[in-house]
Short mmCIF file of C-alpha atoms in Angstrom, two decimals:
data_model
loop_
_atom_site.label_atom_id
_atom_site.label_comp_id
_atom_site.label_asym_id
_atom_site.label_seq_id
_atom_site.Cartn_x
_atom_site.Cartn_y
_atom_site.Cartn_z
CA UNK A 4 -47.68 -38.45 -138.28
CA UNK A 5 -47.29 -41.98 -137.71
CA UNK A 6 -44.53 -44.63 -138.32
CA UNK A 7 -43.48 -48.15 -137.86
CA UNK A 8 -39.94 -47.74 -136.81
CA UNK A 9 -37.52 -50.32 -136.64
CA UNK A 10 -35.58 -49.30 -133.75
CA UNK A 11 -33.24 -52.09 -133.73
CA UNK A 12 -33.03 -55.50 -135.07
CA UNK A 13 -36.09 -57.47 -133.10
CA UNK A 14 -37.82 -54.41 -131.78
CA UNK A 15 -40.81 -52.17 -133.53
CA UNK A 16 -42.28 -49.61 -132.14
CA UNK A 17 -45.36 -47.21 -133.65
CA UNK A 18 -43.98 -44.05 -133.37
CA UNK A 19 -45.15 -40.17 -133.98
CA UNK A 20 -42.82 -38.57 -136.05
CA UNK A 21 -42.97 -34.63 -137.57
CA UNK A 22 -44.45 -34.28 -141.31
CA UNK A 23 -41.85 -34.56 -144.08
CA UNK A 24 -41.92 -30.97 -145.27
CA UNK A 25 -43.79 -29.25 -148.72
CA UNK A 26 -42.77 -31.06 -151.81
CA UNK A 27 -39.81 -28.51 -153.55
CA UNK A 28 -39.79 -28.15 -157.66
CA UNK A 29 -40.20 -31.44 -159.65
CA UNK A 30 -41.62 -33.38 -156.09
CA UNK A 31 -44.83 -34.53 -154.25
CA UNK A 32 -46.28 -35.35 -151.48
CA UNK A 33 -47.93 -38.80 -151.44
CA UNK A 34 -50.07 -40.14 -148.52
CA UNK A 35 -49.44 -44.07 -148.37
CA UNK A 36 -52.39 -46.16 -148.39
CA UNK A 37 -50.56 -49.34 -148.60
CA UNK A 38 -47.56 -51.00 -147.65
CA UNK A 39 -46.55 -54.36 -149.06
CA UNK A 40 -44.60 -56.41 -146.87
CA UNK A 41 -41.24 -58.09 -148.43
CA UNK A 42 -38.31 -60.35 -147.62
CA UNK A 43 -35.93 -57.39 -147.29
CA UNK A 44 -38.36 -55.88 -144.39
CA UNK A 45 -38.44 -59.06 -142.54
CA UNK A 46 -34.77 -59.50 -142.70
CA UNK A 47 -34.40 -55.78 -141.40
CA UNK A 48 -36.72 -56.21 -138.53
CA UNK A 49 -34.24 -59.75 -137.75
CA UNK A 50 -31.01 -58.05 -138.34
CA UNK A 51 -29.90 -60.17 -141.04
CA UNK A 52 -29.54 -56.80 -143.89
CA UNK A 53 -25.85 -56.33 -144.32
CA UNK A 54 -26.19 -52.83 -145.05
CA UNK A 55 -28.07 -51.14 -142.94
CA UNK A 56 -28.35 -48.56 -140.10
CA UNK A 57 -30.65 -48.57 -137.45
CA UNK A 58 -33.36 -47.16 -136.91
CA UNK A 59 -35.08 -47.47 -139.75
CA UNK A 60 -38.50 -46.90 -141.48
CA UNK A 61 -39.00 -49.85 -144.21
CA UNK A 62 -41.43 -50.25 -146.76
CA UNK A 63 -40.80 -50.09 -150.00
CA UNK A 64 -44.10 -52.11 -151.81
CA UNK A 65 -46.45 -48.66 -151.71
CA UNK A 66 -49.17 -47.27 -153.18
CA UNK A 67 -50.77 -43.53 -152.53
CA UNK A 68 -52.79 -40.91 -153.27
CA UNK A 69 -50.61 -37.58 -154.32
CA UNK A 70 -51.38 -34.66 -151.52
CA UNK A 71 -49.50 -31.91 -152.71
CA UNK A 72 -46.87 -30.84 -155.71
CA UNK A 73 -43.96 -28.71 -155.91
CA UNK A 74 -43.59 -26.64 -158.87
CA UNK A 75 -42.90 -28.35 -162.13
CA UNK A 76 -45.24 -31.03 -161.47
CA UNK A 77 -47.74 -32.19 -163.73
CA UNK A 78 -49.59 -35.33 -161.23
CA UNK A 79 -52.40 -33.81 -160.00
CA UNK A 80 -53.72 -33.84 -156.45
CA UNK A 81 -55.74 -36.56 -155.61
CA UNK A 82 -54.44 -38.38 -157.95
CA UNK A 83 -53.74 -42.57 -156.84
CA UNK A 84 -50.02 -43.64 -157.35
CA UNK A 85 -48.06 -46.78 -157.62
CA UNK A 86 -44.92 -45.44 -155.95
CA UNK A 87 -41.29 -47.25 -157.52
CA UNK A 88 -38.97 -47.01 -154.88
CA UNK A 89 -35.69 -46.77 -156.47
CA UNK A 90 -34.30 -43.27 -156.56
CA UNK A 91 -31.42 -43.08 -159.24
CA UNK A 92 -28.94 -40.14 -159.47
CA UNK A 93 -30.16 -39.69 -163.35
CA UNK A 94 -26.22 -39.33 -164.79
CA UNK A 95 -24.11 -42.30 -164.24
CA UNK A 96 -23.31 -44.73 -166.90
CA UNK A 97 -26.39 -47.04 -165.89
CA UNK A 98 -29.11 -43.57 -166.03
CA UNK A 99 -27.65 -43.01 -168.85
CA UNK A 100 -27.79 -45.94 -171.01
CA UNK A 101 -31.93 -45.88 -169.62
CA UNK A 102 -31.46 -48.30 -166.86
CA UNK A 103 -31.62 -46.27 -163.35
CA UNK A 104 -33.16 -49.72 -161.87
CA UNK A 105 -28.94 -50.30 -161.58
CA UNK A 106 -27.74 -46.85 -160.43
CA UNK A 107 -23.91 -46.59 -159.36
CA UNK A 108 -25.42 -44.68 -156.44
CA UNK A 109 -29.28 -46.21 -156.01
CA UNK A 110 -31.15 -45.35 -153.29
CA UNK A 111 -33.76 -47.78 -152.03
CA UNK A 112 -36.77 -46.66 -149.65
CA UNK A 113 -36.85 -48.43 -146.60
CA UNK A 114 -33.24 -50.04 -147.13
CA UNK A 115 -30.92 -46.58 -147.76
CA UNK A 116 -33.04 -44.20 -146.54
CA UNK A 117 -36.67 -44.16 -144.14
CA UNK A 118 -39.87 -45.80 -146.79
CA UNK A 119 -43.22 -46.05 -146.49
CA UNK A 120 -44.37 -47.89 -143.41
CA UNK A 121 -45.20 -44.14 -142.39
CA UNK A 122 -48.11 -42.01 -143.54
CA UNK A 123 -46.80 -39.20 -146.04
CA UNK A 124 -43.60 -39.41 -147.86
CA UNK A 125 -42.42 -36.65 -150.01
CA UNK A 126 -40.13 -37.86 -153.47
CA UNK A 127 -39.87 -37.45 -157.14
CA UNK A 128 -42.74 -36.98 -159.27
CA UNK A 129 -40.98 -39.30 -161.86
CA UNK A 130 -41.23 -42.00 -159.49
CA UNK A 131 -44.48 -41.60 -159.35
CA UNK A 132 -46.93 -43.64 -161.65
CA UNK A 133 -50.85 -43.17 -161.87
CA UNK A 134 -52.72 -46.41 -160.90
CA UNK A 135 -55.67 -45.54 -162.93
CA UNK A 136 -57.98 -48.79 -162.94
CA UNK A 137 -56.23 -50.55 -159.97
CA UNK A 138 -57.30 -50.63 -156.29
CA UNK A 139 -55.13 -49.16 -154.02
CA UNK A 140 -54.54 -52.74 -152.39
CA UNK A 141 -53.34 -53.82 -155.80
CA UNK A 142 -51.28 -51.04 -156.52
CA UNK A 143 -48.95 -51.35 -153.57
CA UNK A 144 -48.63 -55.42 -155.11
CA UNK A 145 -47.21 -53.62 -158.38
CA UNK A 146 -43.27 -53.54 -157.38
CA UNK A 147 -42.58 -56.97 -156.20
CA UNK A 148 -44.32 -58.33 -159.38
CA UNK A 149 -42.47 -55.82 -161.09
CA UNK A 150 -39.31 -57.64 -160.49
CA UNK A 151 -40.60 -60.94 -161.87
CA UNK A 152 -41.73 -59.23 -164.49
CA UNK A 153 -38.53 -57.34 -165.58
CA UNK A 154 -36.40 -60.72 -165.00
CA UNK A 155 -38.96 -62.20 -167.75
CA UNK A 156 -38.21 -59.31 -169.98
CA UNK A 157 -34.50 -59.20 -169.68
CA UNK A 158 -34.07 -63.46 -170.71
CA UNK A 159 -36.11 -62.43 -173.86
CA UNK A 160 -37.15 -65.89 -174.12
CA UNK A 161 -39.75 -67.09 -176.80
CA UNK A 162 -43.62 -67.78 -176.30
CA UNK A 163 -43.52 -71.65 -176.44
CA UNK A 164 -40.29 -72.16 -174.66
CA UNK A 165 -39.43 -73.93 -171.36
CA UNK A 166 -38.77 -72.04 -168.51
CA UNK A 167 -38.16 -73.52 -164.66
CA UNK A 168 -38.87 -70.82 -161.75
CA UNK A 169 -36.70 -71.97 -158.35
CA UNK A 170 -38.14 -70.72 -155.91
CA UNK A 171 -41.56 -70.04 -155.51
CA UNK A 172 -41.43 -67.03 -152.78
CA UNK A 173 -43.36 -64.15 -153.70
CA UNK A 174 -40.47 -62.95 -156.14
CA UNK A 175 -40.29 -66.44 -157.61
CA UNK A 176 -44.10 -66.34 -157.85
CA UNK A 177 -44.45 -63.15 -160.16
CA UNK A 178 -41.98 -64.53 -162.02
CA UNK A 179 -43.45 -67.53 -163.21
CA UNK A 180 -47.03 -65.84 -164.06
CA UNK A 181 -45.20 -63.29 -166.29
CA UNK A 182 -43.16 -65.92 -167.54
CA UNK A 183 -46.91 -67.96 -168.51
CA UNK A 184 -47.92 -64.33 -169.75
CA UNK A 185 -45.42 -64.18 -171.91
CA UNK A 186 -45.98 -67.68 -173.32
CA UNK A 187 -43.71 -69.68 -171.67
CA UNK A 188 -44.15 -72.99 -170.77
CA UNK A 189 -43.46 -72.94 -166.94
CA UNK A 190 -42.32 -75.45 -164.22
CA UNK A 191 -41.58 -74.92 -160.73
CA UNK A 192 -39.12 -75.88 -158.57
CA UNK A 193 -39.16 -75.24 -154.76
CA UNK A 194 -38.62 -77.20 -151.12
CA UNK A 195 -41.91 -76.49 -150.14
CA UNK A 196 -44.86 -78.70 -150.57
CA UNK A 197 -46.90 -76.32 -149.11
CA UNK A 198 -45.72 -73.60 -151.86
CA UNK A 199 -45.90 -76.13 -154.43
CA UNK A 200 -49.45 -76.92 -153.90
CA UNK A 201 -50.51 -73.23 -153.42
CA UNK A 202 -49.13 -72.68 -156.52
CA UNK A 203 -50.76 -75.46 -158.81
CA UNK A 204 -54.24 -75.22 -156.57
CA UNK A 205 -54.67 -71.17 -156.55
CA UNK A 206 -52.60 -70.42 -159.30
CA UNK A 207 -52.97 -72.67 -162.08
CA UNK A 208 -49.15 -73.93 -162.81
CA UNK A 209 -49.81 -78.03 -163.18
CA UNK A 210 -45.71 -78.30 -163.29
CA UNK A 211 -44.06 -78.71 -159.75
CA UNK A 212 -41.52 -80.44 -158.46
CA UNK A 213 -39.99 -80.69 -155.15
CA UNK A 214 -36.49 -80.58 -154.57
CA UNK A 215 -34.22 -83.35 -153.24
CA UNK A 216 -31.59 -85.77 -154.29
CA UNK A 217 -33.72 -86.72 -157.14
CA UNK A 218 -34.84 -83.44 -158.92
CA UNK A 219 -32.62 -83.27 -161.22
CA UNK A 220 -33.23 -86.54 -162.60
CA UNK A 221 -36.81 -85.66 -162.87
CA UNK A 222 -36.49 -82.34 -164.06
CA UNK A 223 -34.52 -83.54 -167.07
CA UNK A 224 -37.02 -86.44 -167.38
CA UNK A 225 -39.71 -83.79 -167.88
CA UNK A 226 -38.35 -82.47 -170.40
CA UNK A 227 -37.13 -85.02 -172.56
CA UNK A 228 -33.19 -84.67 -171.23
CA UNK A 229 -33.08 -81.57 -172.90
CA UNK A 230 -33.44 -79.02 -169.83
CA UNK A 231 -35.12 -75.65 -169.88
CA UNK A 232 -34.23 -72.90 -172.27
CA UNK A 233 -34.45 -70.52 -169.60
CA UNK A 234 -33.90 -71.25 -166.13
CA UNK A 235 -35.08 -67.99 -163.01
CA UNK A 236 -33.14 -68.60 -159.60
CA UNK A 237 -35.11 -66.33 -156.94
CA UNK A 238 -33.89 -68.46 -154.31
CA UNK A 239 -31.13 -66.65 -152.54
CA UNK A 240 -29.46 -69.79 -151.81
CA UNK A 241 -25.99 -70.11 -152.86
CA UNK A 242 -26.19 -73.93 -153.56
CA UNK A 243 -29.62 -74.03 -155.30
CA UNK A 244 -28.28 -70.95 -157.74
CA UNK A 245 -24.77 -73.36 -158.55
CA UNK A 246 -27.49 -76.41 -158.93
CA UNK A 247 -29.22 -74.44 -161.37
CA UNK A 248 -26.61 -73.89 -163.72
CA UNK A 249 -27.13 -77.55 -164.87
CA UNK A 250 -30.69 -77.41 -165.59
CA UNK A 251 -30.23 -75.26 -168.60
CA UNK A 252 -30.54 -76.48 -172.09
CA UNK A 253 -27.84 -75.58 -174.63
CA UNK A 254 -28.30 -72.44 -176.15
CA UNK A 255 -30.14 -71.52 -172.86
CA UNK A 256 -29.99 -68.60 -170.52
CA UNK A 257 -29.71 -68.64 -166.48
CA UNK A 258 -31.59 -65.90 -165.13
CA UNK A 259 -30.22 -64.59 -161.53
CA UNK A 260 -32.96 -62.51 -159.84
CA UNK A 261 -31.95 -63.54 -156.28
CA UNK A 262 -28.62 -61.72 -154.74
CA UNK A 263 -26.12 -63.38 -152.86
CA UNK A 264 -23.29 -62.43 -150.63
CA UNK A 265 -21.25 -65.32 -151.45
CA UNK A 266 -19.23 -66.10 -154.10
CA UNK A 267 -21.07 -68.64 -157.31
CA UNK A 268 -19.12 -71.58 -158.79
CA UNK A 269 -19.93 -73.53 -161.75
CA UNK A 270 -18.09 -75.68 -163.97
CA UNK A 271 -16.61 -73.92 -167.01
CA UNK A 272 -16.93 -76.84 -169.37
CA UNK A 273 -20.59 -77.44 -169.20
CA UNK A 274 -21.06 -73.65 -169.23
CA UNK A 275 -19.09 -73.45 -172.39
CA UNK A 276 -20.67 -76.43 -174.05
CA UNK A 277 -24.12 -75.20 -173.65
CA UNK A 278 -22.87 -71.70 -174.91
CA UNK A 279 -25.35 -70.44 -171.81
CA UNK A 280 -26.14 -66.92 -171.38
CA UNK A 281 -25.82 -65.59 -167.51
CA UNK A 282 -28.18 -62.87 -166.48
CA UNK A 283 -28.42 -60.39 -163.38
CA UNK A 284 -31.57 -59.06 -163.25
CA UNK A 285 -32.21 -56.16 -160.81
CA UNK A 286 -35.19 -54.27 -159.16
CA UNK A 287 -37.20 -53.14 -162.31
CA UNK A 288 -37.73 -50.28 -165.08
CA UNK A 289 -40.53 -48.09 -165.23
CA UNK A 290 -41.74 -50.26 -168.68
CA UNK A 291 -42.06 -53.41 -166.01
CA UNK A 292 -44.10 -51.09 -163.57
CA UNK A 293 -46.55 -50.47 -166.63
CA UNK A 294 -46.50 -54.12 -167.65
CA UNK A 295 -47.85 -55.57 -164.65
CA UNK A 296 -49.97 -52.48 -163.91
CA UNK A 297 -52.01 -53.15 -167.72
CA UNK A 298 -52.16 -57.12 -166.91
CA UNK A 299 -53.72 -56.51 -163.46
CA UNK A 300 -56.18 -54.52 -165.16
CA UNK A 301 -56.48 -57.14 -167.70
CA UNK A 302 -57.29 -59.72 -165.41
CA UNK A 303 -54.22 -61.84 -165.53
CA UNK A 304 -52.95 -61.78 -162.14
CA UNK A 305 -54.87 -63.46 -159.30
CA UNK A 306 -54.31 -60.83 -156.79
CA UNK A 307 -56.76 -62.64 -154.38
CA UNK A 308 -54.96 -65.34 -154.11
CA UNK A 309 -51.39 -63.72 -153.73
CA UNK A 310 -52.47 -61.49 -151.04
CA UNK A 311 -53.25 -63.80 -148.21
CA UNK A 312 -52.67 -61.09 -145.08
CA UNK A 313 -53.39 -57.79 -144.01
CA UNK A 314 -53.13 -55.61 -140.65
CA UNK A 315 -53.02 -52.38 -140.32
CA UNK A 316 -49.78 -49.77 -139.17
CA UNK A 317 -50.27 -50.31 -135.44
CA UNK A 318 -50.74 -53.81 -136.16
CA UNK A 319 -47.93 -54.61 -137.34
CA UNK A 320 -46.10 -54.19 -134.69
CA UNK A 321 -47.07 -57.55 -133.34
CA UNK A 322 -48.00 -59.11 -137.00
CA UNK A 323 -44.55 -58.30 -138.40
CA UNK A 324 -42.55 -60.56 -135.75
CA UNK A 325 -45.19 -63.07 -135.85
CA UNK A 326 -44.74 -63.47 -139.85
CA UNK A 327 -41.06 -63.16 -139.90
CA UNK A 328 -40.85 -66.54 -138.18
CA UNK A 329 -44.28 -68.05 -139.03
CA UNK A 330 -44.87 -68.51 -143.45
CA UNK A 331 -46.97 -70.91 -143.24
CA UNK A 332 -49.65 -70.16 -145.58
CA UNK A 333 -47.84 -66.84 -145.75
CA UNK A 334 -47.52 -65.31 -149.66
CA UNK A 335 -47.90 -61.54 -149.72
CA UNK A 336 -49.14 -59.48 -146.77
CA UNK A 337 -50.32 -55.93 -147.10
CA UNK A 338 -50.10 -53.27 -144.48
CA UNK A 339 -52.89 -50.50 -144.64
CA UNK A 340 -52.40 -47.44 -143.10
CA UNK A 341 -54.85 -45.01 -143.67
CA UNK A 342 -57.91 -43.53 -146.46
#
């Protein structure tokens, strides 16, 4: 079969590669249809992933169709999947309290082990969830939103409330329209003019501002000098995540969905004043998966407009490069490989 190897940081080659072998008890075999392209797989084909061994199938943004089942397995054949990529060990403290999405020992397709920029994979039936009513296109969309989605779940903030998004990357992006489904009252915050404007043009969100000396000043303007109850970082930048910290109202929450390797400082005082709550938020739970599934097929995520480019598995051997160092007009680009 085929596969887009990484072979080394900088250098992808289409490669032929044997079949994974039959699915064992409680498995299946899933033929990918559709491979998402994210900010982890870029970084992977640049050699800026810290933890990571080359070579490397990524991929982790898939949908399928099921091929075959080991014994145990109730998804039938034929059946299309949204695929979650996070393979927990199912008994450490986090499995057990229900939240696998932060596994002592997680496994991540693409990152830990080979993913789905390849044409069968073979994994867990319970990471497999049907995608009845969604294209296949849209179901390999479902994870990335899925971690917007879950970050919106875990601030429990109130319909009506004020929320800021910074960061308006794809991650950023499905936060802030589950944060508006969800009945929050969203602004955005990002360095790009260019994202800012896709975002109130395509998307809908009227609220943008750009950042700079002054943003602060005129994000507290907005909203009356009280700051937003909750506040989403998917920025990955150390200094934008410490900026954030003032942005949020008292009684408010800070929502980290972005990872750092660095260390975060803030000042205790205003921290303590505002009695703020701190979040980590982290990959998503199956609940999320079904949340954004049921609101694509509700009609509340413009899909069209987040997907703005495609190529196929051979293709992106040149397309992948090109993108990692070319965004403009760049939101979410799906790989097809086969059906």
């Amino acid at each position: 079969m085929k596969a887009l190897l990484c072979v080394e940081p900088g250098r992808l080659e289409l490669v032929d590669r044997p079949a994974p072998p039959a699915p064992g008890p409680g498995e299946a075999a899933v033929d990918i249809r559709h491979v998402g392209i994210c900010g982890t797989d870029y970084h992977i084909y640049e050699g800026k992933h810290p933890f990571l061994a080359y070579p490397r199938v990524m991929g982790h943004e898939l949908s399928g169709v099921v091929a075959e089942t080991g014994e145990g397995v109730a998804i039938a054949p034929g059946t299309p999947v949204v695929i979650n990529p996070y393979l927990s060990c199912g008994h450490c403290v986090a499995c057990r309290a229900g939240k696998p999405n932060c596994c002592t020992s997680i496994t991540v397709l693409g990152v830990h082990g080979d993913g789905g920029m390849t044409e069968r994979v073979v994994l867990p039936a319970g990471n497999l969830y049907p995608a009845e009513g969604l294209s296949l296109r849209d179901a390999a969309t479902v994870e990335f939103l899925a971690i917007g989605a879950h970050a919106v779940r875990r601030s429990r903030a109130e319909p009506g409330t004020r929320a800021l998004v910074v960061g308006i990357g794809p991650i950023g992006l499905g936060a802030a329209i589950f944060a508006r489904i969800a009945g929050l009252e969203v602004t955005l915050l990002d360095a790009s003019a260019e994202r800012l404007a896709f975002a109130r043009d395509r998307l809908g969100f009227s609220a943008g501002f750009a950042t700079g000396a002054d943003a602060e000043a005129q994000l507290m303007a907005h909203t009356g000098g009280e700051g937003f109850e909750t506040v989403f970082d998917a920025t990955g930048n150390v200094k934008a995540i410490e900026a954030g910290f003032t942005l949020v109202a008292h009684g408010g929450s800070y929502v980290l969905i972005s990872v750092v390797k660095d260390r975060i400082a803030f000042a205790d005082p205003e921290f303590h004043k505002r009695e703020m709550t701190l979040i980590g938020s982290r990959n998503a739970l199956k609940a999320d998966f079904e949340h954004v599934m049921a609101s694509i097929r509700a009609g509340r995520v413009p899909l069209d407009a987040l997907v703005t480019h495609t190529t196929t598995l051979a293709g992106a051997v040149e397309d992948l490069p090109r993108w990692a160092h070319t965004k403009d007009g760049l939101i979410k680009a799906i790989i097809t490989v086969g059906g």
